[in-house]
């Protein structure tokens, strides 16, 4: 990790994930995203006088699953508290959340970065209700859409264990992957079903005390998170170096400028006056109930990753990438089952397919069987890798069978040693300068000769055979 | 006065079932009584004679069609104005909700509709149920029907006055710290604060959620049990509603008190009690002894701290519960404002009365960072001690007897300038809410100025049937209906 002016960054993340229960946390309104404003609300979620909240049991079940999947201890006894503050998107003027007795605590997850594997602690996961949405309009001013009021959320708070933007990104990707596996949220950042607040401070490398932190709220893409972290890190270091004090405050990241700006300082911060919500009895869970929920969680990414490393000889990093999205891992496994060359399938998927796949969640126009077929063609020396790359483009357009394409276009690799030997001999004879360079020790000079042979075979020559024959031919000089 | 008004609920029900009297006739009698008495008493915030008659006619039709309805069917009632009624303004006696019309019915209202509901109107109260005289109403003044220079008590002052003045056959009130029992005592009627969780709070505009309970006010103990039968029961929309099957709350009435052990805690007869009240209550205790009950002096030391704990807890909860009245979505909104902060500030400053603002500030302070442990947390600890005191004493005796309030009804204006003195008047009624137990208030004699004195009978959770039995024994011994 590179340090800026000798300072390291210390990051803790607060991630809000909307749970995809059918109904809201305290009433039976639907949670569907994108409905007409104020069509999915009732007196309860709009906080009308006299209404009362009743906890949706599913919310607890989903939160417990998220907790178990992130190695948390699940509380047998937890409670819900009111977080009091005034804002027009909050109809009751308090948000029902959890304060001192959250549902899940003391978890962790392992992330892979290019610097290796690292364990990031999870302080707690608690349940709470979402607020509504303010819609600003020049003609009508500010309007309130209550559809989102009472949509269930979990807030996942990490320990301040993260030391780089890359780690922050890896943590979020891993967290997202795990939650997608458990099926409790669809984690769509663009729709706001996964939102992230970044707490960041800096300190001289080697220092054990934490610096003063700032909080950047509601960052809604991985790209913005990385940019915001990088900017804020340097801003804080430069400020300290210039002799300025860091102020504990909430800052806003502006994607247009790539900078962060003060939103409100601690002096203006709310005193939320948390207290136990008297309308809601405590949440009590038996060990048996927790265990039963654990049994419903499917195989998690780390288990799959380990299996890929052992069974297919993949690297930890590749295993992490493939399992970061359940759909991608499922796809890979389906492809791997059809070929004797699963590692090649993994490489093609990660380095070639992923460049062509866009969007937050994995969806590939090429069938898994065709990826397997392509890996087999390469692995069995039927085609070389540059031919494979050319085929992938067509496969993405029509999901054509690569085997059929090879036959149709005569793209099969030329493995005929007699033919290749003749072409190599001709090329060597025609390149006296390269031969002389090679003999002087410039081994790279051989590459241009390989290029000539490849050109003659229209790119279809087997590079391994060509290289071997060329080495033998050059030895004659 | 029309004889129809003098009917007990059970008698009226019998006549209605036998088709000897129609609900419309009964309702007309009450409408006439309201027209006559209301100018002096002022129990109602709103009445609607037309709607009441329509409701009565609807019940008459159901009865004529041979439907078997509850004993309350067709008997006209009044509802405290903090209980939501769909399409009918529910003001909480506050300028804040002067024009607020709920889009739904409270659970108790639904239950009464099932029973055959006739609603005469919505009853006056202290604003948001905060007060002990109904003088904190932003709507109007309610006078004690027994002495128009006195308060009816509060916060359910309208509910008690309407029964006492024969302006409703029964009424519903709410009791957070004595708000049913104290006005019942001041007006000489019977009021029950049921066990917390017995009556759903769904649709009751919250004052202090962990203390609030809806309960009935009636002329007699028997009538009271009939109303509780209609409104008690589990409601899945209230997570604090207890899932339990309740029998007939009046089932034990008439069994007398032979063998019943009645605890008399000295803490309820100490400093501050007026001699007339003390005498009337102890006379009632003596009657019980004569009827075969055993009296037992008991001590409940935590009671002395219950009042302080109550004002911290109830104000803390109120500060949060009343935060939603912010001028944004419904209710009062200030005329002019520059930004959202000013909209909040002005709407709330102008929409709430002095007592409500006092409690919101008190509660906000008690929950503030740095003060929480010293006030709110401490109050919860006291609450546990108060409960433990009741648990212990109610192991030794069946019911606990005390006065409802230290004095008879105050003169109008007597206490309104001294909130602390007013709070002290709640010292005997508040511990019951803090502990969550049931308590029945019923008249037990007269005190100063010929005003009624209220007796309070407290019992274990879910002992309402026993309280009605013990209460009815005194009522019978004293010759029936007191007021």
Coordinates of N, CA, C and O in Angstrom, one line a residue, chain B residues 311-385:
Chain B
X311 N -43.8 11.0 35.9 CA -43.7 12.2 35.1 C -42.5 12.2 34.1 O -42.5 12.8 33.1
X312 N -41.4 11.4 34.5 CA -40.3 11.3 33.6 C -40.6 10.4 32.4 O -40.5 10.8 31.3
X313 N -41.2 9.2 32.7 CA -41.5 8.2 31.7 C -42.6 8.8 30.7 O -42.4 8.7 29.5
X314 N -43.7 9.3 31.3 CA -44.8 9.7 30.5 C -44.4 10.9 29.6 O -44.7 11.0 28.4
X315 N -43.6 11.8 30.2 CA -43.2 13.0 29.4 C -42.2 12.6 28.3 O -42.2 13.1 27.2
X316 N -41.3 11.6 28.7 CA -40.3 11.2 27.7 C -41.0 10.6 26.5 O -40.8 10.9 25.3
X317 N -41.9 9.7 26.8 CA -42.7 9.0 25.7 C -43.5 10.0 24.9 O -43.6 10.0 23.7
X318 N -44.1 11.0 25.6 CA -44.9 12.0 25.0 C -44.1 12.9 24.0 O -44.5 13.2 22.9
X319 N -42.9 13.2 24.5 CA -42.0 14.1 23.6 C -41.8 13.4 22.3 O -41.7 14.1 21.3
X320 N -41.7 12.1 22.3 CA -41.5 11.4 21.0 C -42.8 11.2 20.3 O -42.9 11.4 19.1
X321 N -43.9 10.8 21.0 CA -45.2 10.5 20.4 C -45.7 11.8 19.7 O -46.4 11.7 18.7
X322 N -45.5 12.9 20.3 CA -46.1 14.2 19.8 C -45.2 14.9 18.8 O -45.6 16.0 18.3
X323 N -44.1 14.3 18.5 CA -43.2 14.9 17.5 C -43.7 14.9 16.1 O -43.4 15.8 15.3
X324 N -44.6 14.0 15.9 CA -45.2 13.9 14.5 C -46.1 15.1 14.2 O -46.4 15.3 13.0
X325 N -46.5 15.8 15.2 CA -47.4 16.9 14.9 C -46.5 18.1 14.6 O -46.1 18.9 15.5
X326 N -46.1 18.2 13.3 CA -45.0 19.1 12.9 C -45.5 20.1 11.8 O -44.7 20.9 11.3
X327 N -46.8 20.0 11.5 CA -47.3 21.0 10.5 C -47.1 20.6 9.1 O -47.4 21.3 8.2
X328 N -46.4 19.4 8.9 CA -46.1 19.1 7.5 C -47.2 18.4 6.8 O -47.6 18.8 5.7
X329 N -47.8 17.3 7.4 CA -48.8 16.5 6.7 C -50.2 16.8 7.1 O -51.1 16.8 6.2
X330 N -50.5 17.0 8.3 CA -51.9 17.2 8.8 C -51.9 18.1 10.0 O -50.8 18.4 10.6
X331 N -53.1 18.5 10.4 CA -53.1 19.3 11.6 C -52.7 20.8 11.4 O -52.6 21.2 10.2
X332 N -52.5 21.5 12.4 CA -52.2 22.9 12.4 C -50.9 23.2 11.7 O -49.9 22.5 12.0
X333 N -50.9 24.2 10.8 CA -49.6 24.7 10.2 C -49.6 26.2 10.3 O -50.6 26.9 10.0
X334 N -48.5 26.7 10.7 CA -48.4 28.2 10.9 C -48.6 28.9 9.5 O -48.4 28.3 8.5
X335 N -49.0 30.1 9.6 CA -49.3 30.9 8.4 C -48.1 31.1 7.5 O -48.0 30.9 6.3
X336 N -47.0 31.7 8.1 CA -45.9 32.1 7.4 C -44.6 31.5 7.9 O -44.4 31.4 9.2
X337 N -43.7 31.1 7.0 CA -42.5 30.5 7.5 C -41.5 30.6 6.3 O -41.8 30.6 5.2
X338 N -40.2 30.8 6.7 CA -39.1 31.0 5.7 C -38.6 29.6 5.3 O -38.2 29.5 4.1
X339 N -38.5 28.7 6.2 CA -37.9 27.4 5.9 C -38.5 26.3 6.7 O -39.4 26.6 7.6
X340 N -38.0 25.1 6.6 CA -38.6 24.0 7.3 C -38.4 24.1 8.8 O -39.3 23.8 9.5
X341 N -37.3 24.6 9.2 CA -37.1 24.7 10.7 C -38.1 25.7 11.3 O -38.6 25.4 12.3
X342 N -38.4 26.7 10.6 CA -39.3 27.7 11.1 C -40.7 27.2 11.0 O -41.6 27.4 11.9
X343 N -41.0 26.4 10.0 CA -42.3 25.7 9.9 C -42.6 24.9 11.1 O -43.6 24.9 11.7
X344 N -41.6 24.1 11.5 CA -41.7 23.2 12.7 C -41.9 24.0 13.9 O -42.8 23.8 14.7
X345 N -41.0 25.0 14.1 CA -40.9 25.8 15.3 C -42.3 26.5 15.6 O -42.9 26.4 16.6
X346 N -42.7 27.2 14.5 CA -43.9 28.1 14.7 C -45.2 27.2 14.8 O -46.0 27.5 15.6
X347 N -45.2 26.2 14.0 CA -46.4 25.3 14.0 C -46.6 24.7 15.4 O -47.7 24.7 15.9
X348 N -45.5 24.2 15.9 CA -45.6 23.5 17.2 C -45.8 24.5 18.4 O -46.5 24.3 19.3
X349 N -45.1 25.7 18.3 CA -45.3 26.7 19.3 C -46.7 27.2 19.4 O -47.3 27.5 20.4
X350 N -47.3 27.4 18.2 CA -48.7 28.0 18.1 C -49.7 26.9 18.3 O -50.8 27.2 18.8
X351 N -49.4 25.6 17.9 CA -50.5 24.6 17.9 C -50.6 23.9 19.2 O -51.7 23.4 19.5
X352 N -49.6 23.9 20.0 CA -49.7 23.2 21.3 C -50.0 24.2 22.5 O -49.5 25.3 22.4
X353 N -50.7 23.7 23.5 CA -50.9 24.6 24.7 C -49.8 24.5 25.6 O -48.8 23.7 25.5
X354 N -49.8 25.3 26.7 CA -48.7 25.4 27.7 C -48.3 24.1 28.3 O -47.2 23.7 28.5
X355 N -49.4 23.3 28.8 CA -49.0 22.1 29.5 C -48.4 21.0 28.6 O -47.4 20.4 29.0
X356 N -48.9 21.0 27.4 CA -48.3 20.0 26.4 C -46.8 20.4 26.2 O -46.0 19.5 26.2
X357 N -46.6 21.7 26.0 CA -45.2 22.1 25.7 C -44.3 21.9 26.9 O -43.2 21.5 26.8
X358 N -44.9 22.1 28.1 CA -44.1 21.8 29.3 C -43.7 20.3 29.4 O -42.5 20.0 29.6
X359 N -44.6 19.4 29.0 CA -44.3 18.0 29.1 C -43.3 17.6 28.0 O -42.4 16.8 28.2
X360 N -43.5 18.2 26.8 CA -42.6 17.9 25.7 C -41.1 18.3 26.1 O -40.2 17.5 25.9
X361 N -41.0 19.5 26.7 CA -39.7 19.9 27.1 C -39.1 19.1 28.2 O -37.9 18.7 28.1
X362 N -39.9 18.7 29.1 CA -39.5 17.9 30.2 C -39.0 16.5 29.7 O -37.9 16.0 30.1
X363 N -39.8 15.9 28.8 CA -39.4 14.6 28.3 C -38.2 14.7 27.4 O -37.4 13.8 27.4
X364 N -38.1 15.7 26.6 CA -37.0 15.9 25.7 C -35.7 16.0 26.5 O -34.7 15.4 26.2
X365 N -35.8 16.7 27.6 CA -34.7 16.9 28.5 C -34.3 15.5 29.1 O -33.1 15.2 29.1
X366 N -35.3 14.8 29.6 CA -35.0 13.5 30.3 C -34.3 12.5 29.3 O -33.6 11.6 29.8
X367 N -34.6 12.6 28.0 CA -34.0 11.7 27.1 C -32.7 12.2 26.5 O -32.0 11.5 25.7
X368 N -32.3 13.4 26.8 CA -31.1 14.0 26.1 C -29.8 13.3 26.5 O -29.7 12.8 27.6
X369 N -28.9 13.4 25.6 CA -27.6 12.8 25.8 C -27.0 13.4 27.0 O -27.0 14.6 27.2
X370 N -26.5 12.6 27.9 CA -25.9 13.1 29.2 C -26.9 13.1 30.3 O -26.5 13.2 31.5
X371 N -28.2 13.1 30.1 CA -29.2 13.1 31.1 C -30.0 11.8 31.2 O -30.8 11.6 32.1
X372 N -29.9 11.0 30.1 CA -30.7 9.8 30.0 C -30.6 8.9 31.2 O -31.6 8.5 31.8
X373 N -29.4 8.6 31.7 CA -29.1 7.7 32.8 C -29.7 8.3 34.1 O -30.3 7.5 34.9
X374 N -29.6 9.6 34.3 CA -30.0 10.2 35.5 C -31.5 10.2 35.6 O -32.1 10.2 36.7
X375 N -32.2 10.4 34.5 CA -33.7 10.5 34.5 C -34.4 9.3 34.0 O -35.0 8.6 34.7
X376 N -34.3 9.1 32.7 CA -35.1 8.1 32.1 C -34.8 6.7 32.6 O -35.7 5.9 33.0
X377 N -33.5 6.4 32.6 CA -33.1 5.1 33.1 C -33.4 4.9 34.6 O -33.9 3.8 35.0
X378 N -33.2 5.9 35.3 CA -33.5 5.8 36.8 C -35.0 5.6 36.9 O -35.5 4.8 37.8
X379 N -35.8 6.3 36.1 CA -37.3 6.2 36.2 C -37.7 4.7 35.9 O -38.6 4.2 36.5
X380 N -37.0 4.1 34.9 CA -37.4 2.7 34.6 C -37.0 1.8 35.8 O -37.7 0.8 36.0
X381 N -35.9 2.1 36.5 CA -35.6 1.3 37.7 C -36.6 1.5 38.8 O -37.0 0.5 39.4
X382 N -37.1 2.7 38.9 CA -38.2 2.9 39.9 C -39.4 2.1 39.5 O -40.1 1.5 40.4
X383 N -39.7 2.1 38.2 CA -40.8 1.4 37.7 C -40.8 0.0 38.1 O -41.8 -0.6 38.6
X384 N -39.6 -0.6 38.0 CA -39.4 -2.0 38.3 C -39.7 -2.2 39.8 O -40.3 -3.2 40.2
X385 N -39.3 -1.3 40.6 CA -39.5 -1.4 42.1 C -41.0 -1.3 42.4 O -41.5 -2.0 43.3

